[in-house]
Coordinates of C-alpha atoms (C1' of nucleotides) in Angstrom, one line a residue:
Chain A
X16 CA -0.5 35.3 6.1
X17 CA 1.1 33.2 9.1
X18 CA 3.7 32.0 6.7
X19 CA 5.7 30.0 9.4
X20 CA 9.7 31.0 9.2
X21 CA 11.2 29.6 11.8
X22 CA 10.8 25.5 12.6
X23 CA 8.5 25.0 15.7
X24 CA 9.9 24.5 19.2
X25 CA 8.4 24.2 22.6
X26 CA 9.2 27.6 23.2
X27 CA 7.3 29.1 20.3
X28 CA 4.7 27.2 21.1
X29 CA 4.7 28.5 24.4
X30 CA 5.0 32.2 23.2
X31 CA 2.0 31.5 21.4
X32 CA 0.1 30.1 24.4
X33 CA 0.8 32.9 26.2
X34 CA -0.6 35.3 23.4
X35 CA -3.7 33.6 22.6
X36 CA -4.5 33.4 26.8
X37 CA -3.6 37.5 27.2
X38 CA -6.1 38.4 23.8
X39 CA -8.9 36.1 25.3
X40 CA -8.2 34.9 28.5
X41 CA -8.3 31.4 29.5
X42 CA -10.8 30.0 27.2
X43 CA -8.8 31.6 24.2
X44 CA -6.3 28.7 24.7
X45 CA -7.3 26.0 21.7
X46 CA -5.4 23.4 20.1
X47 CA -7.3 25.2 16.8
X48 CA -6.1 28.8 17.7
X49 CA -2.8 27.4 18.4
X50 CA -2.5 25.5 14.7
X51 CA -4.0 28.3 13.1
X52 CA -1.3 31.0 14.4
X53 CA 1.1 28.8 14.5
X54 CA 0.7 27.2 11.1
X55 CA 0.7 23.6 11.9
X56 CA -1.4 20.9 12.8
X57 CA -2.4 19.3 16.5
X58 CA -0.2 16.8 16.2
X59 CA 2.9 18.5 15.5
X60 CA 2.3 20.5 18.5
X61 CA 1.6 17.2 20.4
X62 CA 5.4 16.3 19.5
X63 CA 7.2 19.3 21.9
X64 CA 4.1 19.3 24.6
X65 CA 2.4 16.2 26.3
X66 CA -1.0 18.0 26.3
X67 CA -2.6 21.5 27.4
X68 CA -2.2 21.3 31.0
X69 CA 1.6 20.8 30.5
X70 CA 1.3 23.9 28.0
X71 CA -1.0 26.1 30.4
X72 CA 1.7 25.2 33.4
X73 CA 4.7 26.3 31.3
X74 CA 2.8 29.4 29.9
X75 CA 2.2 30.3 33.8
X76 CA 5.8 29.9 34.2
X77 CA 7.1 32.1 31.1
X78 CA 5.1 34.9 32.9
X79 CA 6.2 34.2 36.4
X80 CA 9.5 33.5 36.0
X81 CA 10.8 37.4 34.8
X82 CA 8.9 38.7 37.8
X83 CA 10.3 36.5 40.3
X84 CA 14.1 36.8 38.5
X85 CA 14.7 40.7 40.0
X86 CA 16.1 40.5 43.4
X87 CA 16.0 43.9 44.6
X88 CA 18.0 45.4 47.2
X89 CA 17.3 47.1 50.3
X90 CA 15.6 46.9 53.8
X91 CA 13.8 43.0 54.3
X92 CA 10.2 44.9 54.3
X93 CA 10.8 46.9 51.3
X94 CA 12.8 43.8 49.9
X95 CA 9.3 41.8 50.5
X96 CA 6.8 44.3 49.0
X97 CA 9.1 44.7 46.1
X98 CA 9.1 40.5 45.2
X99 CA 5.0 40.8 46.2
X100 CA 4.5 43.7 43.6
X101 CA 6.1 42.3 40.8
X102 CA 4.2 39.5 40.9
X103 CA 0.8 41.4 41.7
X104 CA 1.9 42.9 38.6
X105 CA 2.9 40.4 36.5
X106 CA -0.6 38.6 37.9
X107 CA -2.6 41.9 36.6
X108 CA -0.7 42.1 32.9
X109 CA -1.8 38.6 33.2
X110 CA -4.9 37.5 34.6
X111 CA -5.6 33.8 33.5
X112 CA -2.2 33.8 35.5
X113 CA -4.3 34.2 38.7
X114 CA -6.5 30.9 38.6
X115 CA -3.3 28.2 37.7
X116 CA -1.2 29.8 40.4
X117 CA -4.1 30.2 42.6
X118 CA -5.7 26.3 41.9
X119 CA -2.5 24.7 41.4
X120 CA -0.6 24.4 44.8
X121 CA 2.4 26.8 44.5
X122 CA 5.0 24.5 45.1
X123 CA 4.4 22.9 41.8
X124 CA 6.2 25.2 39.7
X125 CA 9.2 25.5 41.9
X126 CA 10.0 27.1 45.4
X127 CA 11.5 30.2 43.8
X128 CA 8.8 32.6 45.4
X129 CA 8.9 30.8 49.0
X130 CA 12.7 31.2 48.4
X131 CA 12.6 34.9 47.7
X132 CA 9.9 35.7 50.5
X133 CA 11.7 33.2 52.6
X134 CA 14.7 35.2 52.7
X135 CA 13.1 38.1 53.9
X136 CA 11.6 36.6 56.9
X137 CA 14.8 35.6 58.4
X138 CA 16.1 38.7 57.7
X139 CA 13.3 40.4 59.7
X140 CA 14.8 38.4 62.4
X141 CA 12.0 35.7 62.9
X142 CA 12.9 32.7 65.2
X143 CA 14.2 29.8 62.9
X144 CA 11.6 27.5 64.5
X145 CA 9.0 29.6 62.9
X146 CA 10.7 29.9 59.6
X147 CA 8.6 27.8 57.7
X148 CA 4.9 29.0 59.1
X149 CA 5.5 32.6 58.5
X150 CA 6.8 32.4 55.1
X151 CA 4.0 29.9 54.2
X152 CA 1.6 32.4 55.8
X153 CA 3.2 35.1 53.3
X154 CA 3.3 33.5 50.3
X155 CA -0.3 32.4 50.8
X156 CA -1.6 36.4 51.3
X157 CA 0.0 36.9 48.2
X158 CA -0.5 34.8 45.6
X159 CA -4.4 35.0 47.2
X160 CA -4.8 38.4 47.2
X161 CA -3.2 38.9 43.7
X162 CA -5.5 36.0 42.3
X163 CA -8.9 37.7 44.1
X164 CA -7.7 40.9 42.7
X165 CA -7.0 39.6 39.1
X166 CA -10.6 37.9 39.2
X167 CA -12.1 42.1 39.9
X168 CA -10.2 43.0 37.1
X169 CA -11.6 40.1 34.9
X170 CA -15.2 41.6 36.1
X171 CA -14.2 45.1 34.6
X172 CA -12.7 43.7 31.4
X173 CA -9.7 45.7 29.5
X174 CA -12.0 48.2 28.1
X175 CA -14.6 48.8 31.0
X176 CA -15.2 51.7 32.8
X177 CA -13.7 50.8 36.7
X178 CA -15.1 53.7 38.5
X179 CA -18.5 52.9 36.9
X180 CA -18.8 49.5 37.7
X181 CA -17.4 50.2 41.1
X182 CA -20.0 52.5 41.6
X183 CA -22.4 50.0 40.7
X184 CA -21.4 47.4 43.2
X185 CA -21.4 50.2 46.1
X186 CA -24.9 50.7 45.4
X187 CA -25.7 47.4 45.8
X188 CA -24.3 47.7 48.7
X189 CA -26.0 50.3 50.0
X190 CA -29.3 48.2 49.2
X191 CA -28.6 45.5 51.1
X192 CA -31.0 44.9 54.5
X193 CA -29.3 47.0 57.3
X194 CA -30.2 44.3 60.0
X195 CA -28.2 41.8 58.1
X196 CA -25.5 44.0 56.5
X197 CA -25.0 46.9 58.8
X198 CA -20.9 46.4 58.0
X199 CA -21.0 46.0 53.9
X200 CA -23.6 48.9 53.8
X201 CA -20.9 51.3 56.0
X202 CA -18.4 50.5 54.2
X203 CA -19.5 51.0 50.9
X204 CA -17.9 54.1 50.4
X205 CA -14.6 53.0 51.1
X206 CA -15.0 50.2 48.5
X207 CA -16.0 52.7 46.0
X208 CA -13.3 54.9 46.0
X209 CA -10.5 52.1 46.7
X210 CA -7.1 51.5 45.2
X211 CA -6.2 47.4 44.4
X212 CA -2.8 48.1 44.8
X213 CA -2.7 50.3 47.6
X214 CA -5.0 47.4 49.1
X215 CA -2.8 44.9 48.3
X216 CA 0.6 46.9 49.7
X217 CA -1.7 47.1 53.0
X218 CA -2.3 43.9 53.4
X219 CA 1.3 43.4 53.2
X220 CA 2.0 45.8 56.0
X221 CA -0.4 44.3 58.3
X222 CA 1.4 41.0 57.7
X223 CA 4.7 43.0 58.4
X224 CA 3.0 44.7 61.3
X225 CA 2.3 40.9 62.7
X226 CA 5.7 39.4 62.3
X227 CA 7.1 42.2 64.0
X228 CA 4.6 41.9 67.0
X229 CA 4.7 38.1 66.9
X230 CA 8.6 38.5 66.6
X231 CA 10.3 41.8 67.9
X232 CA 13.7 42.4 66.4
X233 CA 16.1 42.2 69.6
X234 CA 18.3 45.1 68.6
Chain B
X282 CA -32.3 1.9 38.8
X283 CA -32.6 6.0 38.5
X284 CA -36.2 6.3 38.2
X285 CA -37.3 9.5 38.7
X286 CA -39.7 10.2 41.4
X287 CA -39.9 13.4 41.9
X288 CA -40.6 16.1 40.0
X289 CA -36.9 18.3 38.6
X290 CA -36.3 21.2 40.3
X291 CA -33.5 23.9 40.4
X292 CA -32.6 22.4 44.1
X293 CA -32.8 18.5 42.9
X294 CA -30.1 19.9 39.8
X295 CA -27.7 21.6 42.2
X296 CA -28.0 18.6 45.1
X297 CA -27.1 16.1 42.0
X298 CA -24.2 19.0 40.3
X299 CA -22.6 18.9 44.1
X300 CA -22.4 15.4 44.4
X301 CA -20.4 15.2 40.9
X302 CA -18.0 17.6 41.9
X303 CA -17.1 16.1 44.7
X304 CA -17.1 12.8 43.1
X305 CA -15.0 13.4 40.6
X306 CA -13.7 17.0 41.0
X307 CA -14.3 19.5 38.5
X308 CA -14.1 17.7 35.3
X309 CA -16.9 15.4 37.1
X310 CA -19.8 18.1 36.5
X311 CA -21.0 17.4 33.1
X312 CA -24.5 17.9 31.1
X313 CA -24.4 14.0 30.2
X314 CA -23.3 12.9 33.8
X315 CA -26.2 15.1 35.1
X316 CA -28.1 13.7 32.9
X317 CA -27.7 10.5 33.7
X318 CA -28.5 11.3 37.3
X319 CA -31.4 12.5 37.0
X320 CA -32.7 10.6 34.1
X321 CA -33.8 13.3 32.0
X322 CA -32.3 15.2 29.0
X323 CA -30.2 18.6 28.6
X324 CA -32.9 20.3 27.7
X325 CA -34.7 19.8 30.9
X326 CA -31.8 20.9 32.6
X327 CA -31.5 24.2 30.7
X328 CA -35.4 24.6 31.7
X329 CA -34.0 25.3 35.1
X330 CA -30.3 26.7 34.7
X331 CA -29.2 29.2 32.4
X332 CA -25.9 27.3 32.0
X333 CA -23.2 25.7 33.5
X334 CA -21.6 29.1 35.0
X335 CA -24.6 29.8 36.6
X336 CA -24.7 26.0 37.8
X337 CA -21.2 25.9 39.2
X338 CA -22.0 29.0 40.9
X339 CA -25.4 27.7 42.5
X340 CA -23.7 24.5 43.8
X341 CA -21.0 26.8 45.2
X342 CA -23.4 28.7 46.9
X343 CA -25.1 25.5 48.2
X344 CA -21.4 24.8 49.7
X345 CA -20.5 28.1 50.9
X346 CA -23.9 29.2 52.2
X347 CA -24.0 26.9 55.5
X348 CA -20.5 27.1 56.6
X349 CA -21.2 30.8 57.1
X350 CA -24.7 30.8 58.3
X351 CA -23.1 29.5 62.0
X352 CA -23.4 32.9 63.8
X353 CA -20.2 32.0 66.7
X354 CA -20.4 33.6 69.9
X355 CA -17.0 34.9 71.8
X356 CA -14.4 37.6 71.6
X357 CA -14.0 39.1 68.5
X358 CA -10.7 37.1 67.4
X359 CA -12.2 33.7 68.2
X360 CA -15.1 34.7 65.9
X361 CA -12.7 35.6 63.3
X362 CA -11.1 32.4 63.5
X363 CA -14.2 30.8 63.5
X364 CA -15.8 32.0 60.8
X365 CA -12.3 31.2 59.1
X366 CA -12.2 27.8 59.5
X367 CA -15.9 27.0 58.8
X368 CA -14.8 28.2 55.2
X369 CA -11.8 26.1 56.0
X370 CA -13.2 23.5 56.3
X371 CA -16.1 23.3 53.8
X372 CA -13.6 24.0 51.5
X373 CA -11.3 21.7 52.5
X374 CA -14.6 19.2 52.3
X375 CA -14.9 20.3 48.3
X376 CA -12.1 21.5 47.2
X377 CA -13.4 22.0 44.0
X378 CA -15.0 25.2 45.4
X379 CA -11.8 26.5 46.0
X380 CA -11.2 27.5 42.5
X381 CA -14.4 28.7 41.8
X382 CA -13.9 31.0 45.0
X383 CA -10.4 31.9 44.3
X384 CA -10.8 33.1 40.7
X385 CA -14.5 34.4 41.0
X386 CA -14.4 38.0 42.6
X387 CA -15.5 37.3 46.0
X388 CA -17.9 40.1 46.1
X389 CA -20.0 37.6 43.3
X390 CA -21.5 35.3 45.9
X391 CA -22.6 37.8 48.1
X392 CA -20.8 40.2 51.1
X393 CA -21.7 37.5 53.4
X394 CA -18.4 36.9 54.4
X395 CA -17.0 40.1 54.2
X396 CA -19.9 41.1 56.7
X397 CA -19.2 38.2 59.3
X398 CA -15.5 39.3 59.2
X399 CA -16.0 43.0 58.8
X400 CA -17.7 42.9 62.2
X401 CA -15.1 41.2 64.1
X402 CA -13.1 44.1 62.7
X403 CA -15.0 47.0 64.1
X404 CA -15.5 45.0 67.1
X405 CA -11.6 44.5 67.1
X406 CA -11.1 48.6 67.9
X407 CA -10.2 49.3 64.2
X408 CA -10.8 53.0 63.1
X409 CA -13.7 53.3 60.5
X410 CA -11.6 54.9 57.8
X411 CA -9.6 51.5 57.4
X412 CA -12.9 49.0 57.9
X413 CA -12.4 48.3 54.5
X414 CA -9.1 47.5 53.6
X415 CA -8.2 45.5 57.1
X416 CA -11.8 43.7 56.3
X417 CA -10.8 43.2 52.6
X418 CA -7.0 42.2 53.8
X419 CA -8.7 39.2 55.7
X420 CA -11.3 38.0 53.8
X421 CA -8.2 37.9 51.1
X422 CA -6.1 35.7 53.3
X423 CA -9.0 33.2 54.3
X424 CA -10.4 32.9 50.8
X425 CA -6.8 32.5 49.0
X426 CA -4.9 30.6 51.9
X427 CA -7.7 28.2 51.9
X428 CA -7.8 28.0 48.2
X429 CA -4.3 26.7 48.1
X430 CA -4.4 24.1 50.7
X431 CA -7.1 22.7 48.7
X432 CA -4.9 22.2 46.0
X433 CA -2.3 21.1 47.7
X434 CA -5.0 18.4 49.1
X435 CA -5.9 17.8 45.7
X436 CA -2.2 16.7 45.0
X437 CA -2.3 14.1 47.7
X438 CA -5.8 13.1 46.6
X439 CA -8.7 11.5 48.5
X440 CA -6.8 7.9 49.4
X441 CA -3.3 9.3 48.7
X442 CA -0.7 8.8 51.9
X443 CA -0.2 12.5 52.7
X444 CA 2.8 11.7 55.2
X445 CA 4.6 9.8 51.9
X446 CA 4.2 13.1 49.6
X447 CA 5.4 15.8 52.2
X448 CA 8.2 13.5 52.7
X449 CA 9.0 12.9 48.9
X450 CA 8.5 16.9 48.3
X451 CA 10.8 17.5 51.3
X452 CA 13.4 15.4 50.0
X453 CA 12.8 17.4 46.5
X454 CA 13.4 20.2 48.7
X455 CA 16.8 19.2 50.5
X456 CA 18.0 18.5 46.8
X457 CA 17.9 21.9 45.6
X458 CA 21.0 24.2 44.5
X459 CA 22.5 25.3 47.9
X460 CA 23.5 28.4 46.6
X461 CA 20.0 29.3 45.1
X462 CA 18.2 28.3 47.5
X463 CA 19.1 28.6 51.3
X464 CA 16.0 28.9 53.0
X465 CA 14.0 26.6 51.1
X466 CA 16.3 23.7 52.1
X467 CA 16.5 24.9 55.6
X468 CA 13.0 24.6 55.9
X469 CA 11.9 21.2 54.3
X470 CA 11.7 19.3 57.3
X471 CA 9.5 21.7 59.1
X472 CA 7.3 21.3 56.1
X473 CA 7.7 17.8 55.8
X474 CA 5.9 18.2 59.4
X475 CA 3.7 20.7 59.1
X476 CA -0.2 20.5 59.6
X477 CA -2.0 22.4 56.9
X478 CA -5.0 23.3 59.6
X479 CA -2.8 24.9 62.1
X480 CA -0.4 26.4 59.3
X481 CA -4.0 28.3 58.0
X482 CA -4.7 29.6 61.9
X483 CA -1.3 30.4 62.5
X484 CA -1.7 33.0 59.5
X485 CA -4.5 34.4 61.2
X486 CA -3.0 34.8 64.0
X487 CA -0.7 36.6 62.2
X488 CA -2.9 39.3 61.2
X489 CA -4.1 39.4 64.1
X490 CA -1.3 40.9 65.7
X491 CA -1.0 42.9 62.7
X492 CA -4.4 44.6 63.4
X493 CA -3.6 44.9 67.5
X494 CA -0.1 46.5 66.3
X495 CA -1.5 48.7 63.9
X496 CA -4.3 49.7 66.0
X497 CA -3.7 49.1 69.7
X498 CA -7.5 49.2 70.9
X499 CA -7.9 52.0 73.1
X500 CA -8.6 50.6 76.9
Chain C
dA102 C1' 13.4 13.4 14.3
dC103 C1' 9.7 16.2 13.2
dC104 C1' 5.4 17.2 11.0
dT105 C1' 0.6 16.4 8.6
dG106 C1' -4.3 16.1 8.9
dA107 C1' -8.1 13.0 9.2
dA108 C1' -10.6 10.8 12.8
dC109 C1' -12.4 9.7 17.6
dA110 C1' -14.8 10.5 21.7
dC111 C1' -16.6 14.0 24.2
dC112 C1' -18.3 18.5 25.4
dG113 C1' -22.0 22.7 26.2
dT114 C1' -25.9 24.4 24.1
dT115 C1' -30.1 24.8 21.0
dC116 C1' -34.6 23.8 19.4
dA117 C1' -38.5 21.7 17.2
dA118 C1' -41.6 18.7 19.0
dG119 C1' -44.2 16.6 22.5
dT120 C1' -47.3 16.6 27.0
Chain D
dA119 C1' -45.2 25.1 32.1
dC120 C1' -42.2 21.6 31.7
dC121 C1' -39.7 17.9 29.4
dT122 C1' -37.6 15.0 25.3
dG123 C1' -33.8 13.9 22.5
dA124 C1' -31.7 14.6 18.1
dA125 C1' -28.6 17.8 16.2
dC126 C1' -24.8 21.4 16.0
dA127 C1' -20.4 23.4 16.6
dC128 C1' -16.5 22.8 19.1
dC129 C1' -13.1 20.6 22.1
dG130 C1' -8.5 17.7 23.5
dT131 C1' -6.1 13.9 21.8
dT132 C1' -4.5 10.0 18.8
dC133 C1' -2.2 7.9 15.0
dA134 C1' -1.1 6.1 10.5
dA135 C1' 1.3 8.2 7.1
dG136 C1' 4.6 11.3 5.2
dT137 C1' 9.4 13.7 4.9

DNA sequence: ACCTGAACACCGTTCAAGT
DNA sequence: ACCTGAACACCGTTCAAGT
């Protein structure tokens, strides 16, 4: 059945890297799955890719690299949720995308995301001195927070029941010893009924909220 | 030379997994190293450990565990950034626990360090309806920010000459396009002199200010 | 230049057998 | 109850050989 038409390249290979790692996640990545959909043998893949590291690092890339490419318009906040979102999306469509960026430092793919928030932050009007510390401090938040969020998701799987499982972990909380937990066990509600998204976007307005504090716009 | 003298135990398997990791990093932790160690066979070790998940996750406990037992005294922010950098630095200690922190949901340990931050929180004057996402926000930031820094430590390695790579990715930095990338280039020699300590404190700073912006405490 | 496929060293895990 | 160690299925990678 995988009859192969076209002649392998790096970037079919790729494509395929990318499929096998959405359908099982990272341990779905094999030389065998890969020779098996792709039709060849190990060492023909061996010839466009110097091993699977090198292959999971330019599969991370194929899926970062169209989130990163839109460069919306508008006000420097809504400017830096908009970059944040697409890649807290492209990091949810995508979860084994959450432990390479995550575990690899992020400058190793290239600076396009420091660029992009970068950009932002002097717009907001920070001091250049701090240029550098802020925009690290952002792009930390949220390739974090995506990758924390992505790992949730992992827990739930594609077909699981989120509110259940949710529900689940709240009660635990609610069991734990009151003397050494009194916060968890308050806020267990809150957990239960809460929104990833809207939690991520919130954590990004606090971080707004502090670079306007830390640095008021002279107007 | 490893005769055994004691007895195996769940504790003397974890002790031996820790000291592989941080040996040799992740790929260090292995059935035959262990093994080896402790001069048995796998199927001793499988007596006491279900398997290596549940390993990694025991010796990541064993790292996490003390760094957040310290109970700090002060005002609420100095707690916070206490707490912080205890995780800070035990992960900077073993980074190798960064990724199993990063990309395991944080609730899996346990809400330990949601509880020592969510009670800065409350302390901080935040409303109870938004315990849990400001809570949430900052465990997010800690566990992520401190994730990445050890990976970039990871790049520079244990007897790598830290100063020499900043400077080499700096200079990568200053070569970029001008036209795609402004602020990146503008900023390589503050990174070149950045300290990755300070950089992680300055983003809690950060939020910080966020929090006291978004909810000046009442006086 | 590009691909094949057998082979190698190594891995996590199991399990019948011992004490 | 606790440990031994051979065995199994699987992995990433290499390489002589083909076209």
């Amino acid at each position: 059945m995988p009859r192969r038409t076209e002649s392998l390249s790096r970037e079919r290979i790729v494509d395929a890297a990318v499929e096998l790692l959405d359908a099982a996640g990272e341990g779905g990545l094999t030389f065998r799955a890969l020779t098996d959909r792709l039709a060849t043998g190990p060492g023909a893949i061996y010839w466009h890719v110097a091993n699977k590291g090198e292959l999971l690092a330019a599969a991370t890339d194929a899926v970062v690299s169209p989130a990163l490419a839109a460069d919306p318009a508008g006000a420097p906040g809504d400017r830096l949720r908009a970059v944040a979102l697409a890649l807290f999306d492209a990091i949810d469509a995508h979860p084994w995308v959450a432990a390479q960026l995550a575990s690899g430092p992020w400058q190793t793919t290239d600076p396009r995301l420091l660029e992009s928030v970068g950009q932002q932050v002097r717009a907001l009007g920070v001091p250049r001195g701090r240029w550098f510390t802020v925009a690290s401090v952002l792009v930390q938040y949220i390739v974090g927070a995506a990758a924390q969020n992505a790992a949730n998701a992992r827990v739930v799987g594609p077909g699981g029941d989120r509110a259940a499982i949710l529900g689940e972990m709240a009660r635990g909380w609610e069991d734990l010893d009151p003397d050494a937990y009194p916060f968890t066990r308050a806020v267990a509600g809150q957990m239960r009924a809460h929104d990833d998204r809207e939690q991520f976007l919130a954590g990004i307005d606090l971080a707004l909220a502090g670079v306007a504090a830390l640095h008021p716009p002279r107007s």
